[in-house]
Every structure is written in C-alpha cells, then in structure tokens.
Short mmCIF file of C-alpha atoms in Angstrom, two decimals:
data_model
loop_
_atom_site.label_atom_id
_atom_site.label_comp_id
_atom_site.label_asym_id
_atom_site.label_seq_id
_atom_site.Cartn_x
_atom_site.Cartn_y
_atom_site.Cartn_z
CA MET A 380 67.68 -85.98 -30.33
CA SER A 381 65.68 -85.40 -33.46
CA PRO A 382 67.14 -83.53 -36.46
CA ASP A 383 65.34 -80.39 -35.15
CA ASN A 384 68.11 -79.93 -32.59
CA ALA A 385 70.93 -81.56 -34.55
CA HIS A 386 72.52 -78.14 -35.19
CA ALA A 387 72.90 -77.41 -31.48
CA PRO A 388 75.90 -79.15 -29.87
CA ALA A 389 75.27 -80.78 -26.52
CA TYR A 390 75.97 -78.44 -23.63
CA VAL A 391 78.63 -79.84 -21.29
CA ILE A 392 77.36 -79.17 -17.76
CA ASP A 393 79.80 -77.49 -15.41
CA PRO A 394 79.64 -79.39 -12.10
CA ALA A 395 80.40 -76.14 -10.27
CA GLY A 396 77.15 -74.67 -11.56
CA GLY A 397 76.71 -70.98 -10.91
CA CYS A 398 73.92 -68.51 -11.59
CA PRO A 399 71.80 -70.29 -14.21
CA HIS A 400 69.81 -67.52 -15.84
CA ALA A 401 72.08 -66.37 -18.68
CA LEU A 402 72.78 -69.99 -19.60
CA ASN A 403 69.08 -70.83 -19.46
CA ALA A 404 68.26 -67.99 -21.84
CA ARG A 405 70.95 -69.09 -24.28
CA LEU A 406 69.79 -72.71 -24.31
CA ARG A 407 66.10 -71.82 -24.38
CA ALA A 408 66.67 -69.64 -27.45
CA GLN A 409 67.63 -72.85 -29.29
CA GLY A 410 64.49 -74.73 -28.26
CA SER A 411 62.50 -76.08 -25.34
CA VAL A 412 64.66 -79.21 -25.12
CA ALA A 413 68.46 -79.35 -25.21
CA ASP A 414 71.07 -82.09 -25.31
CA VAL A 415 73.49 -82.00 -22.40
CA VAL A 416 76.51 -83.95 -21.25
CA LEU A 417 76.18 -84.69 -17.54
CA PRO A 418 79.21 -84.73 -15.26
CA GLY A 419 81.15 -87.91 -15.93
CA GLY A 420 80.54 -87.69 -19.67
CA VAL A 421 77.04 -89.21 -19.51
CA PRO A 422 74.69 -88.02 -22.31
CA GLY A 423 71.39 -86.53 -21.17
CA ALA A 424 68.82 -83.86 -21.92
CA ILE A 425 67.11 -80.93 -20.24
CA VAL A 426 63.59 -79.58 -20.73
CA LEU A 427 63.66 -75.77 -20.53
CA GLY A 428 60.36 -74.28 -21.71
CA HIS A 429 57.37 -73.83 -19.38
CA GLU A 430 54.76 -75.64 -21.47
CA ALA A 431 57.24 -78.34 -22.56
CA LEU A 432 58.29 -78.98 -18.97
CA LYS A 433 54.70 -79.06 -17.74
CA GLU A 434 53.89 -81.64 -20.42
CA PHE A 435 56.99 -83.71 -19.67
CA LEU A 436 56.54 -83.74 -15.88
CA ALA A 437 53.04 -85.16 -16.22
CA HIS A 438 53.73 -87.50 -19.15
CA PRO A 439 52.79 -91.11 -18.39
CA ASP A 440 55.79 -92.32 -20.39
CA ALA A 441 58.36 -90.32 -18.42
CA GLY A 442 59.37 -92.62 -15.57
CA LYS A 443 61.25 -91.91 -12.34
CA ASP A 444 62.47 -95.45 -11.69
CA ALA A 445 66.11 -95.96 -12.78
CA ARG A 446 65.24 -99.32 -14.32
CA HIS A 447 64.25 -97.15 -17.30
CA PHE A 448 67.88 -95.96 -17.58
CA PRO A 449 69.67 -98.94 -19.22
CA ALA A 450 73.10 -97.28 -19.33
CA LEU A 451 73.11 -97.20 -15.53
CA HIS A 452 73.04 -100.99 -15.38
CA ASP A 453 74.93 -102.24 -18.47
CA GLY A 454 78.36 -100.89 -17.56
CA THR A 455 78.13 -97.78 -19.73
CA VAL A 456 77.87 -95.47 -16.72
CA PRO A 457 80.79 -95.95 -14.30
CA ALA A 458 80.12 -97.33 -10.85
CA ASP A 459 81.48 -94.19 -9.16
CA TRP A 460 79.33 -91.78 -11.18
CA PRO A 461 78.52 -88.97 -8.70
CA LEU A 462 74.92 -88.60 -9.87
CA ARG A 463 74.11 -92.22 -9.05
CA VAL A 464 72.92 -90.88 -5.70
CA PHE A 465 69.85 -89.55 -7.50
CA ALA A 466 69.23 -92.55 -9.70
CA ASN A 467 69.81 -95.23 -7.06
CA ALA A 468 67.84 -93.64 -4.22
CA GLN A 469 64.76 -95.58 -3.12
CA GLY A 470 61.67 -93.65 -2.17
CA MET A 471 58.60 -92.05 -3.61
CA HIS A 472 60.70 -89.62 -5.68
CA THR A 473 62.19 -92.52 -7.69
CA ALA A 474 59.07 -94.71 -7.87
CA ASP A 475 56.35 -94.98 -10.49
CA GLY A 476 52.71 -96.01 -10.54
CA ALA A 477 51.42 -98.11 -7.66
CA ASP A 478 54.77 -98.02 -5.83
CA HIS A 479 54.77 -94.23 -5.93
CA ARG A 480 51.17 -94.01 -4.71
CA ARG A 481 51.90 -96.45 -1.87
CA LEU A 482 54.94 -94.51 -0.66
CA ARG A 483 53.36 -91.09 -1.11
CA SER A 484 50.29 -92.11 0.88
CA LEU A 485 52.49 -92.87 3.89
CA VAL A 486 53.73 -89.28 4.14
CA GLY A 487 51.00 -87.34 2.39
CA ASN A 488 48.77 -86.98 5.43
CA ALA A 489 51.51 -85.11 7.30
CA PHE A 490 51.63 -82.42 4.61
CA THR A 491 47.98 -81.65 3.86
CA ALA A 492 47.04 -77.99 4.06
CA ARG A 493 45.11 -78.66 7.28
CA GLN A 494 47.97 -80.51 8.97
CA VAL A 495 50.51 -77.93 7.88
CA GLU A 496 48.34 -75.09 9.23
CA ARG A 497 48.55 -76.75 12.64
CA LEU A 498 52.30 -76.04 12.53
CA ARG A 499 51.78 -72.28 12.18
CA PRO A 500 52.18 -71.46 15.92
CA ARG A 501 55.42 -73.44 16.15
CA ILE A 502 56.81 -71.85 12.96
CA GLU A 503 55.95 -68.39 14.32
CA GLU A 504 57.63 -69.23 17.62
CA LEU A 505 60.79 -70.43 15.91
CA THR A 506 60.79 -67.41 13.60
CA ALA A 507 60.61 -64.98 16.52
CA ALA A 508 63.50 -66.69 18.31
CA LEU A 509 65.65 -66.75 15.17
CA LEU A 510 64.99 -63.08 14.46
CA ASP A 511 66.25 -62.37 17.96
CA ASP A 512 69.37 -64.37 17.10
CA LEU A 513 69.84 -62.53 13.80
CA GLY A 514 69.50 -59.15 15.46
CA ARG A 515 71.85 -60.14 18.28
CA ALA A 516 74.50 -61.47 15.85
CA ALA A 517 74.40 -58.23 13.87
CA ALA A 518 74.51 -56.07 17.00
CA GLU A 519 77.58 -57.93 18.28
CA ALA A 520 79.42 -57.64 14.96
CA PRO A 521 81.61 -54.51 14.59
CA ASP A 522 80.09 -53.76 11.18
CA GLY A 523 76.51 -54.63 12.14
CA VAL A 524 76.41 -57.50 9.61
CA ALA A 525 75.11 -61.07 10.06
CA ASP A 526 74.70 -63.99 7.66
CA LEU A 527 70.98 -64.41 7.13
CA ARG A 528 71.37 -67.97 5.88
CA THR A 529 73.26 -69.09 9.00
CA HIS A 530 71.11 -67.30 11.56
CA PHE A 531 67.66 -67.46 9.97
CA ALA A 532 67.00 -69.03 6.56
CA LEU A 533 68.66 -72.37 7.41
CA PRO A 534 67.68 -73.05 11.04
CA LEU A 535 63.98 -72.29 10.50
CA PRO A 536 63.13 -75.03 7.94
CA MET A 537 65.79 -77.35 9.40
CA SER A 538 64.18 -77.16 12.85
CA VAL A 539 60.67 -77.67 11.49
CA ILE A 540 61.46 -80.71 9.35
CA CYS A 541 63.64 -82.28 12.05
CA GLU A 542 60.86 -81.86 14.60
CA LEU A 543 58.42 -83.43 12.14
CA LEU A 544 60.79 -86.36 11.59
CA GLY A 545 61.73 -86.74 15.26
CA VAL A 546 65.43 -85.95 14.68
CA ASP A 547 67.33 -85.07 17.85
CA PRO A 548 68.96 -81.60 17.78
CA GLU A 549 72.53 -82.90 18.01
CA HIS A 550 72.26 -84.46 14.53
CA ARG A 551 70.98 -81.38 12.68
CA GLY A 552 74.25 -79.63 11.83
CA ARG A 553 75.79 -82.79 10.41
CA LEU A 554 72.64 -83.64 8.47
CA HIS A 555 72.70 -80.29 6.72
CA HIS A 556 76.38 -80.67 5.86
CA LEU A 557 75.85 -84.17 4.46
CA SER A 558 72.69 -83.35 2.54
CA ASN A 559 74.39 -80.31 1.03
CA THR A 560 77.38 -82.45 0.01
CA VAL A 561 75.25 -85.27 -1.42
CA ILE A 562 72.39 -83.40 -3.04
CA ILE A 563 73.22 -79.75 -3.59
CA ALA A 564 76.96 -79.51 -4.24
CA THR A 565 77.65 -81.05 -7.65
CA ASP A 566 81.38 -80.30 -7.81
CA THR A 567 82.41 -82.92 -5.22
CA THR A 568 84.63 -85.80 -6.27
CA PRO A 569 83.08 -89.27 -6.64
CA ALA A 570 84.93 -90.42 -3.52
CA GLU A 571 83.64 -87.47 -1.47
CA ALA A 572 80.09 -87.98 -2.70
CA MET A 573 80.08 -91.72 -1.97
CA ALA A 574 81.55 -91.19 1.49
CA ALA A 575 78.88 -88.60 2.26
CA VAL A 576 76.13 -90.91 0.99
CA ARG A 577 77.34 -93.72 3.25
CA GLU A 578 77.50 -91.44 6.29
CA LEU A 579 74.09 -89.94 5.54
CA VAL A 580 72.50 -93.39 5.22
CA GLU A 581 74.17 -94.51 8.44
CA LEU A 582 72.98 -91.41 10.29
CA MET A 583 69.43 -91.91 9.00
CA GLY A 584 69.64 -95.50 10.24
CA THR A 585 70.73 -94.23 13.66
CA ILE A 586 67.77 -91.83 13.78
CA ALA A 587 65.37 -94.58 12.70
CA ALA A 588 66.78 -96.92 15.36
CA ALA A 589 66.23 -94.25 18.04
CA ARG A 590 62.62 -93.79 17.00
CA ARG A 591 62.13 -97.56 16.81
CA ALA A 592 63.37 -97.85 20.42
CA GLU A 593 61.39 -94.84 21.61
CA PRO A 594 58.49 -94.09 19.23
CA GLY A 595 57.12 -90.58 19.34
CA ASP A 596 54.51 -88.40 17.71
CA ASP A 597 56.63 -87.88 14.61
CA LEU A 598 56.73 -88.90 10.97
CA THR A 599 59.64 -91.35 11.32
CA SER A 600 57.81 -93.26 14.06
CA ALA A 601 54.68 -93.33 11.88
CA LEU A 602 56.67 -94.67 8.90
CA ILE A 603 58.23 -97.38 11.09
CA ALA A 604 54.84 -98.34 12.48
CA ALA A 605 53.44 -98.60 8.97
CA ARG A 606 56.35 -100.80 7.92
CA GLU A 607 56.19 -103.08 10.95
CA GLY A 608 52.41 -103.28 10.86
CA ASP A 609 52.47 -104.54 7.29
CA GLY A 610 55.97 -105.67 6.35
CA ASP A 611 55.55 -105.36 2.59
CA ARG A 612 54.50 -101.73 2.70
CA LEU A 613 57.87 -100.12 3.35
CA SER A 614 61.27 -101.75 3.02
CA GLU A 615 64.22 -100.61 5.13
CA ALA A 616 65.77 -98.99 2.04
CA GLU A 617 62.49 -97.21 1.30
CA LEU A 618 62.27 -96.04 4.93
CA ILE A 619 65.77 -94.54 4.81
CA GLY A 620 65.16 -93.13 1.32
CA THR A 621 61.89 -91.50 2.37
CA MET A 622 63.48 -90.01 5.49
CA ARG A 623 66.37 -88.67 3.39
CA LEU A 624 64.00 -87.13 0.86
CA MET A 625 61.90 -85.50 3.58
CA LEU A 626 64.97 -84.10 5.31
CA VAL A 627 66.71 -82.74 2.22
CA ALA A 628 63.64 -81.46 0.40
CA GLY A 629 62.21 -80.21 3.68
CA HIS A 630 64.99 -77.76 4.39
CA GLU A 631 67.40 -77.19 1.49
CA THR A 632 64.73 -75.86 -0.88
CA THR A 633 63.05 -73.63 1.71
CA LEU A 634 66.47 -72.30 2.76
CA ASN A 635 67.08 -71.27 -0.85
CA LEU A 636 63.55 -69.93 -1.30
CA ILE A 637 63.83 -67.61 1.71
CA SER A 638 67.34 -66.52 0.74
CA ASN A 639 66.36 -65.79 -2.86
CA ALA A 640 63.27 -63.86 -1.81
CA VAL A 641 65.29 -61.68 0.55
CA ARG A 642 67.89 -61.00 -2.17
CA ALA A 643 65.15 -60.11 -4.64
CA LEU A 644 63.34 -57.74 -2.27
CA CYS A 645 66.54 -56.03 -1.13
CA THR A 646 67.54 -55.33 -4.72
CA HIS A 647 64.01 -54.35 -5.81
CA ARG A 648 62.92 -51.92 -3.09
CA ASP A 649 59.92 -50.81 -5.17
CA GLN A 650 58.57 -54.37 -5.03
CA LEU A 651 59.24 -54.56 -1.28
CA ALA A 652 57.29 -51.31 -0.89
CA LEU A 653 54.26 -52.85 -2.62
CA VAL A 654 54.01 -55.66 -0.11
CA GLN A 655 54.83 -53.44 2.87
CA GLU A 656 52.01 -51.10 1.78
CA GLY A 657 49.61 -54.04 1.54
CA LYS A 658 49.12 -53.77 -2.22
CA VAL A 659 50.21 -57.40 -2.69
CA THR A 660 50.58 -60.29 -0.28
CA TRP A 661 53.59 -62.19 1.00
CA SER A 662 52.22 -65.19 -0.89
CA ASP A 663 52.58 -63.13 -4.07
CA VAL A 664 56.23 -62.53 -3.17
CA VAL A 665 56.78 -66.27 -2.66
CA ASP A 666 55.15 -67.10 -6.01
CA GLU A 667 57.22 -64.56 -7.92
CA THR A 668 60.41 -65.72 -6.21
CA LEU A 669 59.63 -69.34 -7.12
CA ARG A 670 59.17 -68.24 -10.73
CA TRP A 671 61.96 -65.68 -11.07
CA ASP A 672 64.71 -67.31 -9.03
CA GLY A 673 63.51 -70.74 -7.93
CA PRO A 674 65.38 -72.71 -5.25
CA VAL A 675 66.08 -75.67 -7.56
CA SER A 676 67.63 -75.12 -10.97
CA TRP A 677 68.05 -78.37 -12.97
CA PHE A 678 66.75 -81.41 -11.15
CA PRO A 679 67.52 -85.08 -12.03
CA PHE A 680 66.03 -87.41 -13.32
CA ARG A 681 63.18 -88.67 -15.43
CA TYR A 682 63.59 -91.32 -18.16
CA PRO A 683 61.39 -91.70 -21.25
CA THR A 684 60.08 -95.26 -21.35
CA ARG A 685 59.80 -94.88 -25.12
CA ASP A 686 60.99 -92.27 -27.61
CA LEU A 687 59.10 -89.11 -26.61
CA THR A 688 58.44 -86.03 -28.72
CA VAL A 689 58.40 -82.91 -26.56
CA ASP A 690 57.69 -79.63 -28.34
CA GLY A 691 58.85 -81.10 -31.62
CA THR A 692 62.05 -82.66 -30.27
CA VAL A 693 62.46 -86.40 -29.81
CA ILE A 694 64.03 -87.50 -26.53
CA PRO A 695 65.22 -91.08 -27.01
CA GLN A 696 64.03 -93.83 -24.69
CA GLY A 697 66.21 -94.25 -21.60
CA THR A 698 67.74 -90.75 -21.68
CA PRO A 699 68.33 -89.24 -18.22
CA VAL A 700 66.41 -85.95 -18.37
CA LEU A 701 66.79 -82.91 -16.13
CA ALA A 702 63.80 -80.72 -15.25
CA GLY A 703 64.88 -77.13 -15.96
CA TYR A 704 62.84 -75.32 -13.32
CA THR A 705 64.74 -72.02 -13.35
CA ALA A 706 64.67 -72.02 -17.15
CA ALA A 707 60.92 -72.54 -17.30
CA GLY A 708 60.42 -69.78 -14.74
CA ARG A 709 61.80 -67.14 -17.11
CA ASP A 710 60.29 -68.51 -20.31
CA GLU A 711 59.14 -65.41 -22.21
CA ALA A 712 56.70 -67.48 -24.27
CA PHE A 713 54.69 -68.13 -21.11
CA HIS A 714 55.52 -65.34 -18.64
CA GLY A 715 55.78 -62.50 -21.18
CA PRO A 716 58.58 -60.46 -22.74
CA ASP A 717 59.60 -59.06 -19.34
CA ALA A 718 60.03 -62.50 -17.77
CA ASP A 719 63.51 -61.48 -16.59
CA ARG A 720 61.99 -58.77 -14.38
CA PHE A 721 61.06 -59.41 -10.73
CA ASP A 722 57.42 -58.30 -10.50
CA VAL A 723 55.32 -59.32 -7.50
CA THR A 724 52.14 -58.30 -9.37
CA ARG A 725 52.80 -60.74 -12.25
CA PRO A 726 49.56 -62.67 -12.97
CA THR A 727 51.33 -65.82 -14.21
CA ALA A 728 53.65 -66.16 -11.19
CA ALA A 729 51.35 -68.52 -9.29
CA ARG A 730 51.47 -70.93 -12.23
CA ASN A 731 55.21 -71.51 -11.84
CA LEU A 732 56.48 -75.08 -11.91
CA SER A 733 59.06 -74.86 -9.11
CA PHE A 734 57.25 -77.45 -6.99
CA GLY A 735 56.82 -79.73 -10.02
CA HIS A 736 53.65 -80.83 -11.75
CA GLY A 737 51.58 -84.00 -11.99
CA ALA A 738 51.82 -87.07 -9.77
CA HIS A 739 55.20 -86.06 -8.35
CA TYR A 740 54.17 -82.51 -7.37
CA CYS A 741 56.09 -81.67 -4.19
CA VAL A 742 54.22 -83.11 -1.22
CA GLY A 743 55.86 -80.53 1.05
CA ALA A 744 54.79 -77.48 -0.98
CA PRO A 745 52.19 -76.27 1.58
CA LEU A 746 54.81 -76.40 4.35
CA ALA A 747 57.45 -74.57 2.29
CA ARG A 748 54.96 -71.84 1.39
CA LEU A 749 53.86 -71.41 5.00
CA GLU A 750 57.44 -71.23 6.29
CA ALA A 751 58.49 -68.75 3.61
CA THR A 752 55.51 -66.42 4.00
CA ILE A 753 55.85 -66.31 7.80
CA ALA A 754 59.61 -65.88 7.59
CA LEU A 755 59.49 -63.00 5.10
CA GLU A 756 56.62 -61.15 6.74
CA ARG A 757 58.17 -61.32 10.22
CA LEU A 758 61.68 -60.53 8.93
CA PHE A 759 60.72 -57.32 7.15
CA THR A 760 58.28 -56.30 9.89
CA ARG A 761 61.03 -56.63 12.48
CA PHE A 762 63.74 -55.13 10.25
CA PRO A 763 62.00 -52.98 7.59
CA ASP A 764 65.31 -51.41 6.52
CA LEU A 765 67.15 -54.75 6.21
CA ASP A 766 69.51 -54.67 3.24
CA LEU A 767 72.36 -56.60 1.68
CA ALA A 768 75.73 -55.81 3.23
CA VAL A 769 77.63 -56.34 -0.04
CA PRO A 770 76.69 -55.77 -3.68
CA GLU A 771 74.60 -58.67 -4.97
CA ALA A 772 77.15 -59.43 -7.70
CA GLU A 773 79.72 -60.24 -5.01
CA LEU A 774 77.60 -62.90 -3.30
CA PRO A 775 79.08 -66.40 -3.80
CA HIS A 776 76.73 -68.63 -5.75
CA GLN A 777 76.17 -72.23 -4.73
CA ARG A 778 78.60 -74.56 -6.48
CA SER A 779 75.80 -76.59 -8.00
CA PHE A 780 73.71 -76.94 -11.13
CA ILE A 781 70.90 -78.42 -9.00
CA GLY A 782 70.52 -75.97 -6.13
CA ASN A 783 70.06 -72.30 -7.01
CA SER A 784 71.01 -69.75 -4.37
CA VAL A 785 74.03 -68.19 -2.71
CA ASP A 786 76.34 -69.79 -0.16
CA SER A 787 76.10 -66.88 2.25
CA LEU A 788 73.85 -63.86 2.58
CA PRO A 789 75.43 -61.10 4.67
CA VAL A 790 72.79 -58.54 5.63
CA ARG A 791 72.63 -55.42 7.74
CA PRO A 792 69.30 -55.64 9.59
CA VAL A 793 69.42 -52.02 10.83
CA ARG A 794 70.68 -48.98 8.97
CA PRO A 795 73.95 -47.63 10.42
#
C-alpha cells in the first residue's frame, strides 16, 4: 500500500467471520482501502467505501482472471490454500474481456427482466406451498417455533434455481451442503474444502451428464447445446464452473437476503408498519436490506493489472482484493450520518452495490429481487405478527467472512 495507509497495520482476517458491521466501521474509519492478511497468511486488500468500491469494480485495470495473481502460480501461495476455490474456478465470474462477454452471453438471456417475470407464477406457487410448510412446522412444535431458513428462505431460491438448471430434486440437499462448505463457510480446513470442491465438481458433472442424455427445457441443456454446437464456445471446465456459479449465487445469496430482511423487519416494527400500510413498497425493503445488511460481506477476488490508486491509496499490481459490500453499504460518506439505521424510506438505498457494479454486475439480480419481494410480501401477509423466537443477539452468525447472515432463524409465525 501507499504511505497513506502505512500507519494502519494489516487486518488479519478471522476465517470464522461473524457479524461484519463493527469491524467494517473500524476499518472504514482508517480509509476506503485497507490491507488485510487472508487466511493462510496471504497478503491482500479490501475496498470498503461506497465510491471507492464503485470505482474499483468498474475499473478496466482490475481483472478477475487469476493469471493476474502471480503469487498463486509461483509457489508463494501454498497448493492447499482454501481460497484457491475462488481463484481457480473457471466461468464468467473469473473471466475478463471477450471471454467474460462470451460466457455471460450464454446465460444472460435466461435472466433478463422479461424472462424472469415469466417465473413469477411458479415462484408464487412455491412460496404458497412453503408458507404452508412453515405454518405446519410451527403448529406441530410445542413452542410454536419453526426455523424460517430451513422451511422457507432456503427451499424457495434453491427450488427455483434447480428447476432453471434442470437439477433433479434428490441432489438439492447435498448441493446446498457442498456449496455452503465450499463458498460460504470460510473456517473449514484445507482438506475439508478440497474434498467438498471435488465432490461438488463430480456432482455437477453427474447433473450435466443427465441433461446431456436427456436434454430438457433448462439452462444446463442450453449450455450443453451451445458447447456441442460450437466446441470452442464452452469448455467442460467452463460448463461445470458456470453451473456451479449459477447454483451457488442463485440460492445462497437470496437465502441470506430473505433471512436478513425478515430479521430487520422483526426488529424494526415501525419499518414493517410502513410497508404493511402501503407507504413504501416491498422493493424498497429489499433495497434497504441489500444496503444495510447485504447477503455477501467481503467477496474475493479482483487483481490490479497494474499499480492502482483508489481513493488516494495505491493497491499494488497482483494483489488479491476483496470487495467490501457490507462495508460500502453503511458508508456514512455516501448514505448519510445515520447509515447504521435501517430505514426503508432511505433515498440512497436503491444505489447500493450489493449486486456489484460494471461488467460483472450480478446477472441474477432480477431473479433475486423478484424472489425476495414475493417471499416477503406473502410471508408477512400470511403471518402479519411473525416475530423472532429468540433475541436477535442470540442468533448464530454464519461462520464466514464472505456470506453475511445467520445459520438459523427461529421464528414464531403466530402470536401465542
């Protein structure tokens, strides 16, 4: 880093993560960019300020391809480094330029606003069935409590993305476990992470083989057809990488988004009243949740292809850089002095960066928004008195510095 940040020692990231907001505020007070030590002792950086992150995400000299990370290839970074799963993945999320455009074009048509809107009836159908399940689980429990993540927030986006990809139902539970181990949980051992990566890749291969044998009206079949119709368009590794990205990003982030919105509304009943009275929309709730408590905290990686100056701080070429989404969301310089307050009327909320910015803006953002708005509206219409069953401070946070939510969300749908 430049001398501007020389006084601030590098923050050693805790692989177990935890609620990021106090840490974000402390680091952000020192500047928009901070030195960090990644798990495994690998030096890196994080961009924390809203304007700095927006600039960095769209910078033409901030690459996604790990060839821009020399330490990964010269023996400096150990072979069993747990975060290699992010750097070594092949797909549009780790590609630059023409490669990125080629891969993104293969999936982009499935996630246009028009195509996503066609999914509305199916999402509403799934939501209704899952609300029945949530209510039934609570009614059968002696204390009237059910885990909202297990019965609602997880199976909704998981079912939608698996139907889009043509994944048979029997694989879905294992896929969530593996994707959580590989992508979200950052306190796993290298051996556990590598074993989960291998099993996830094998399972994706099994799913691809099934769709190759029996093509359907699904995204995996379309990707295979594109590959086999023009062999240089999509390699096998890119096919598996794209499927993995779609699966993980298509359910883990929406799971966290729905969970975080429910937590926020239950602990800010005045804000819930505003939307229930029609003074704001459920889309406003989603935007403010994305800003105030986004589903992804610090996401790896981008690599400067030359020394880059971001908000006065030089990030050396080849540094693995994390995007500090939760930090940018509460940046007082952009969102105002009350950025720590959950406010569904906040005018800047819609300008949050939780879905990224620039060429790599999340292709699934329209789907995530649709799922979350339907889920929240139907949940609080069906159960207007739904509340947390334990104090928020007692909820176990995800053991991750990448994902940002809780591991379980016990709720009481109906007042006793």
